[in-house]
C-alpha positions in Angstrom: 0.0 0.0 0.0 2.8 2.1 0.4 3.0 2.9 -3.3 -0.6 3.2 -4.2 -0.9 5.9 -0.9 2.1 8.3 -2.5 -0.3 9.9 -4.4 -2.9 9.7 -2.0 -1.1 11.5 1.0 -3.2 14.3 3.2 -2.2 18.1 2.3 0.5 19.8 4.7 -1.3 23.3 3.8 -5.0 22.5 4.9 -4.0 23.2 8.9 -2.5 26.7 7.3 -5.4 27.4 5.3 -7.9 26.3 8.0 -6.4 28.1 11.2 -6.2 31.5 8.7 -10.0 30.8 8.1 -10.8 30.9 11.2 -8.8 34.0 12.1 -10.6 36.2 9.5 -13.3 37.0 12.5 -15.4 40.2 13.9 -13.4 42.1 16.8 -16.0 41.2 18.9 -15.2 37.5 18.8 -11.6 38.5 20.8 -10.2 36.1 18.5 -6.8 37.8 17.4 -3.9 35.7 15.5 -2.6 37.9 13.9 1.4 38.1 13.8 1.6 35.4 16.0 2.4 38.0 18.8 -0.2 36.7 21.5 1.5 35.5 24.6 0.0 32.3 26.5 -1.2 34.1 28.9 -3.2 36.6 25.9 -4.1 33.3 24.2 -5.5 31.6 27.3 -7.8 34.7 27.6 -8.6 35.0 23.8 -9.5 31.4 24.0 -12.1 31.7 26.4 -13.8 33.7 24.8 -13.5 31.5 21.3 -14.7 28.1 21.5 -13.9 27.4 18.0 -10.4 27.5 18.7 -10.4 24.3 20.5 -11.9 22.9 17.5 -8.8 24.0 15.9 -6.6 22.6 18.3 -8.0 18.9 18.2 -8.3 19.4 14.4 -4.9 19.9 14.3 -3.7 17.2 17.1 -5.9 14.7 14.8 -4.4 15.9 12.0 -0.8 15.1 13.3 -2.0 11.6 14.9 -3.5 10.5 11.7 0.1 11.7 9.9 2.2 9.6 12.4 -0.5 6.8 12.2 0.7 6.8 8.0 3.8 6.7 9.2 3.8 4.0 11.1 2.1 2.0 8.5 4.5 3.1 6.0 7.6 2.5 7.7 5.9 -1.8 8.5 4.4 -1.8 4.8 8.3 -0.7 3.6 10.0 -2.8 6.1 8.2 -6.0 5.3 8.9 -5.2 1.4 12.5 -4.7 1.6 12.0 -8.0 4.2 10.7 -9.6 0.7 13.1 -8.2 -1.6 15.6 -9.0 0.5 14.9 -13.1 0.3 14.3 -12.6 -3.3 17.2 -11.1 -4.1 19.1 -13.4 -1.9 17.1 -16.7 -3.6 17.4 -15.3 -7.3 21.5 -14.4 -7.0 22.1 -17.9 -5.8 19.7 -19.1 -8.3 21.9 -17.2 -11.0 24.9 -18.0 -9.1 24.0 -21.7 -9.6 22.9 -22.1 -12.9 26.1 -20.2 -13.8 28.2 -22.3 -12.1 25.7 -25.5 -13.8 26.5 -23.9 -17.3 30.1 -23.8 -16.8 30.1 -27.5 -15.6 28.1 -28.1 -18.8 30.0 -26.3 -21.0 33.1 -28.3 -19.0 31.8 -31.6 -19.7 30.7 -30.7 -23.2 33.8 -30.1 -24.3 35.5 -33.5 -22.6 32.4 -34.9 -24.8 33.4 -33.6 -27.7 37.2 -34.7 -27.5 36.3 -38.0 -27.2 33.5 -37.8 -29.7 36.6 -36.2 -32.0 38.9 -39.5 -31.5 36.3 -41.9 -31.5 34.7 -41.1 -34.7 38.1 -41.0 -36.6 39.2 -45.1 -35.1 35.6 -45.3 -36.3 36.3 -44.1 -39.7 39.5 -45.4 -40.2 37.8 -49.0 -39.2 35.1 -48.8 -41.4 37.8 -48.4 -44.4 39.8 -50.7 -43.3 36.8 -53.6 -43.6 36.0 -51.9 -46.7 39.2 -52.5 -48.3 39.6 -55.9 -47.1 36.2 -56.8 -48.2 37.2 -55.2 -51.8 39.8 -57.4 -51.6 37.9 -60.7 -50.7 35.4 -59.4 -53.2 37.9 -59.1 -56.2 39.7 -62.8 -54.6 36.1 -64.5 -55.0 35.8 -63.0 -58.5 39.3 -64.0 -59.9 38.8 -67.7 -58.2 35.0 -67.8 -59.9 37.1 -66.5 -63.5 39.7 -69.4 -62.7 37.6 -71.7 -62.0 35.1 -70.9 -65.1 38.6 -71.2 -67.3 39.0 -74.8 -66.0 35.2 -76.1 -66.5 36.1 -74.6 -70.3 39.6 -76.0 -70.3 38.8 -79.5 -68.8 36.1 -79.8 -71.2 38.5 -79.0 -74.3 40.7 -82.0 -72.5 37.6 -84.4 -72.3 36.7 -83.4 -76.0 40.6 -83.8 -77.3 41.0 -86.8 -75.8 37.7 -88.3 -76.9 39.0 -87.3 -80.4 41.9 -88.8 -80.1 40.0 -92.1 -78.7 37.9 -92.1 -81.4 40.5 -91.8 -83.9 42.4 -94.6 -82.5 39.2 -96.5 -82.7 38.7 -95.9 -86.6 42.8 -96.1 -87.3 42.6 -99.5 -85.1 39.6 -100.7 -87.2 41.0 -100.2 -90.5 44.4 -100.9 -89.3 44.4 -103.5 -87.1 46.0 -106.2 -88.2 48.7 -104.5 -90.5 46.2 -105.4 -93.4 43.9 -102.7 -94.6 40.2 -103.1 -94.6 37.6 -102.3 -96.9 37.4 -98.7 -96.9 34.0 -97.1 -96.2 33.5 -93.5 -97.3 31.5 -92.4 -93.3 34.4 -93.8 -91.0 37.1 -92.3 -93.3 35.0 -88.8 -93.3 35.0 -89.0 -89.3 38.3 -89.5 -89.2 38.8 -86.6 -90.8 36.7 -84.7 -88.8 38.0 -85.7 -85.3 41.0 -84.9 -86.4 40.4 -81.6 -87.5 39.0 -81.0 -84.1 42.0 -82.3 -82.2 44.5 -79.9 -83.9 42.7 -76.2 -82.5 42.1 -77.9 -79.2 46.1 -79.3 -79.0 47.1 -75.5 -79.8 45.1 -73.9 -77.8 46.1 -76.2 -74.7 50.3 -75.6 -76.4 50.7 -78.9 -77.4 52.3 -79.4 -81.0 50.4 -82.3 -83.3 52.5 -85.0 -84.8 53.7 -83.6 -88.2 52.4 -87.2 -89.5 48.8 -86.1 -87.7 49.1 -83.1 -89.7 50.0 -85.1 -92.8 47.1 -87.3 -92.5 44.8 -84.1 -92.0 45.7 -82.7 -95.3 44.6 -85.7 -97.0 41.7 -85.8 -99.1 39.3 -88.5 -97.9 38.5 -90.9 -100.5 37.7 -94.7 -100.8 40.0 -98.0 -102.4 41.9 -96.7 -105.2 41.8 -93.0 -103.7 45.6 -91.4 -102.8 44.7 -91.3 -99.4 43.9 -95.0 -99.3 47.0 -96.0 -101.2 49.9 -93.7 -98.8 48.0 -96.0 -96.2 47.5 -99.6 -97.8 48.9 -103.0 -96.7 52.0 -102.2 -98.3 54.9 -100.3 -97.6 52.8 -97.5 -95.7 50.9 -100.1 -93.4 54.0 -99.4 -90.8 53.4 -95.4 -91.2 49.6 -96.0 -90.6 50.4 -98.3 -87.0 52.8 -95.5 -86.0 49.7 -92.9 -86.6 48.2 -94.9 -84.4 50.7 -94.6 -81.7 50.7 -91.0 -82.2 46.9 -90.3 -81.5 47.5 -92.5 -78.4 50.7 -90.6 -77.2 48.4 -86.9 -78.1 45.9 -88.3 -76.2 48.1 -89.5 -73.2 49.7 -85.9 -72.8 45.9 -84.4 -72.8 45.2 -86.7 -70.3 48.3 -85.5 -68.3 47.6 -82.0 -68.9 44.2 -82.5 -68.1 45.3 -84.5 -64.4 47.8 -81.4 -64.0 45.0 -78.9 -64.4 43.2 -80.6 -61.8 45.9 -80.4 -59.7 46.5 -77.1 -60.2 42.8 -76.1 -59.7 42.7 -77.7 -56.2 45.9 -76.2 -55.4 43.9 -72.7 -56.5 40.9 -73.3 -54.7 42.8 -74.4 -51.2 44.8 -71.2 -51.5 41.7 -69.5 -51.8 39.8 -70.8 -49.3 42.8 -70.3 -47.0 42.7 -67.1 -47.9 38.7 -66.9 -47.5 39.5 -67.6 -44.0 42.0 -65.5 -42.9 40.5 -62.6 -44.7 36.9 -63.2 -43.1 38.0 -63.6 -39.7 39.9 -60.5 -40.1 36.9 -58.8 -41.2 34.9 -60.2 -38.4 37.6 -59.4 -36.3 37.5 -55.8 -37.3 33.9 -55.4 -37.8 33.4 -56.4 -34.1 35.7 -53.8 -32.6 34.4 -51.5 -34.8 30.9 -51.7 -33.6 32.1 -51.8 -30.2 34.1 -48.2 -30.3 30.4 -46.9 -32.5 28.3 -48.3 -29.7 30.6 -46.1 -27.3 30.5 -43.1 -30.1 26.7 -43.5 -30.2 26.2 -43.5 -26.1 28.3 -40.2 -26.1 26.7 -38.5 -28.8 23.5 -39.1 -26.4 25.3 -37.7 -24.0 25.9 -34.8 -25.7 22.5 -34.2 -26.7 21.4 -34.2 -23.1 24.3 -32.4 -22.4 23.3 -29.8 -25.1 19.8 -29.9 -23.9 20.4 -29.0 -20.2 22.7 -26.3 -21.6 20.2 -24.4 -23.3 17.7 -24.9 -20.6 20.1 -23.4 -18.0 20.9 -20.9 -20.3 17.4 -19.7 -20.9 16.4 -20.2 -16.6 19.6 -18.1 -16.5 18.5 -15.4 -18.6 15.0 -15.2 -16.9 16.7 -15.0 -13.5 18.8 -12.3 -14.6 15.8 -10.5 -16.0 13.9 -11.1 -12.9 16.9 -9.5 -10.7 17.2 -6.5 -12.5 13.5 -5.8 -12.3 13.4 -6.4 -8.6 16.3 -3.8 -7.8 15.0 -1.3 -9.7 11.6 -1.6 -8.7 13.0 -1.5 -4.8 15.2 2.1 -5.9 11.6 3.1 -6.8 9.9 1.7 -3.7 12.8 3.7 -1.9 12.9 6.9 -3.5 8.8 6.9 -2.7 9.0 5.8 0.5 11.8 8.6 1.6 9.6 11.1 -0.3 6.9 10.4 1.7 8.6 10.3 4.9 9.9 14.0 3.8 6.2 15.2 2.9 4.8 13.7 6.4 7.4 15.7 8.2 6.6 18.5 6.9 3.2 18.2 7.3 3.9 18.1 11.0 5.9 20.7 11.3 3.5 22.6 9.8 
């Protein structure tokens, strides 16, 4: 109340006004006041005569009870407010004293955080392209062993087909040859011959094996029947020896695809063990690495939670802070203003009495 009353306070001039009102009287009232030259005695006298003069008086001592009466309530209504401003003041500087101290803590902690967000999430990096390279390099190992091992299903099947040729051609040479004594010729077996042969000699170059210059002899021939040049090089005569020995040759082609064929296999098994050795090692280093990867992520993901909540209370300290601070300032000055009204009216109620 003791703001709202400032401008509600009694006037020190009615007493002033009122005494001079009453002073403006007939002679024959005895009332004199003028100059203020009566003695006690003179006023004692004067008063007897003027009743309304006492009227005055407890006016006045009214007027001067009800002033120290304002006072009083004043000075309690004042002293309980600065009572009040005094614990709030108190409460909100240790308030901003805390959260201060909380954001600093924060801001401590934060940057710990941080560091060790820093180094983890470069191990983390540095991991993750470590399994990626040696998964690239298992990945290109599997593709190499799928293109070697497609080259041997196409090579070992040249071998099978070469050395089925070479079977068969034995078979025909043997039939017509057999005995040293050539057979009827038929036309069909002759034209096989021919044929097998001319399959054997792409399939011995492309596996690097040379074909019997005799083989090569043979292939050059035209096919014919009895009475044909073919069928007289290769007759019962002379030639029958060259034909046996053709023999021996196809069977001798056929024996070296077979070893080439048996060394292929060997060296496919000896491909495939490598790689599977190296399947092993490579994937357990993978696990290996994927698993302490994970490991130092599951730590970088529990800080970076950390962090958020860190960030989190941060801001909310920051912002309490901020209304503290806010709150402070309006309290102090709205205690100057309490102040500066209070001591105003202490200086207009003393006038009032002196007056």
């Amino acid at each position: 109340g003791l703001v709202a009353s400032a401008t509600a306070k009694p006037s020190m001039f009615y007493p002033v006004l009122l005494v001079s009102a009453l002073a403006v009287r007939s002679p024959s009232s005895g009332l004199v006041l003028s100059q203020g030259a009566m003695s006690d005695k003179q006023l004692i006298q004067t008063g007897a005569k003027a009743p309304a003069f006492d009227k005055v008086l407890t006016m006045l001592s009214n007027l001067v009870a009800q002033i120290e009466s304002e006072e009083k309530a004043d000075t309690a209504d004042y002293a309980a407010y600065m009572s009040w401003f005094e614990r709030q003041h108190s409460t909100t500087s240790a308030s901003i004293t805390a959260l201060s101290t909380k954001i600093s803590t924060v801001l401590a902690t934060l940057g710990e955080l941080q560091s060790q967000q820093a180094g983890l999430a470069t191990q983390v990096q540095a991991q993750t392209a470590e399994i990626d390279q040696e998964q690239g390099q298992l990945d290109d190992a599997k593709d190499k062993r799928a293109s070697e091992h497609d080259g041997f299903v196409k090579e070992q099947l040249e071998f099978d087909n070469a050395i089925a040729g070479c079977n068969r051609a034995v078979e025909i040479l043997q039939v017509h040859y057999g005995d040293g004594s050539p057979k009827q010729s038929t036309r069909p077996a002759w034209m096989d011959l021919q044929q097998v042969f001319h399959s054997i000699k792409p399939s011995a170059h492309k596996m690097g094996r040379p074909v019997p210059s005799v083989l090569l002899n043979f292939v050059q021939q035209t096919p014919g029947m009895v009475g044909t040049t073919m069928f007289n090089n290769y007759d019962s005569g002379t030639n029958a020896g060259e034909a046996l020995n053709i023999v021996d040759q196809v069977k001798l082609l056929a024996q070296t695809f077979q070893e080439d064929k048996d060394s292929s296999i060997e060296q496919e098994n000896q491909l495939q063990g490598a790689f599977e050795t190296l399947m092993g090692q490579k994937s357990a280093l993978i696990a290996s690495l994927t698993k302490e990867r994970d490991a130092q992520q599951s730590v970088l993901n529990g800080l970076n939670q950390q962090i958020s909540e860190q960030e989190n209370a941060k801001a909310t300290a920051q912002s309490t802070l901020q209304s503290q601070q806010a709150y402070l300032m309006q309290m102090e000055s709205q205690e100057k203003d309490t102040a500066a009204t209070y001591e105003s009216r202490k200086a207009d109620q003393a006038a009032e009495k002196k007056a």
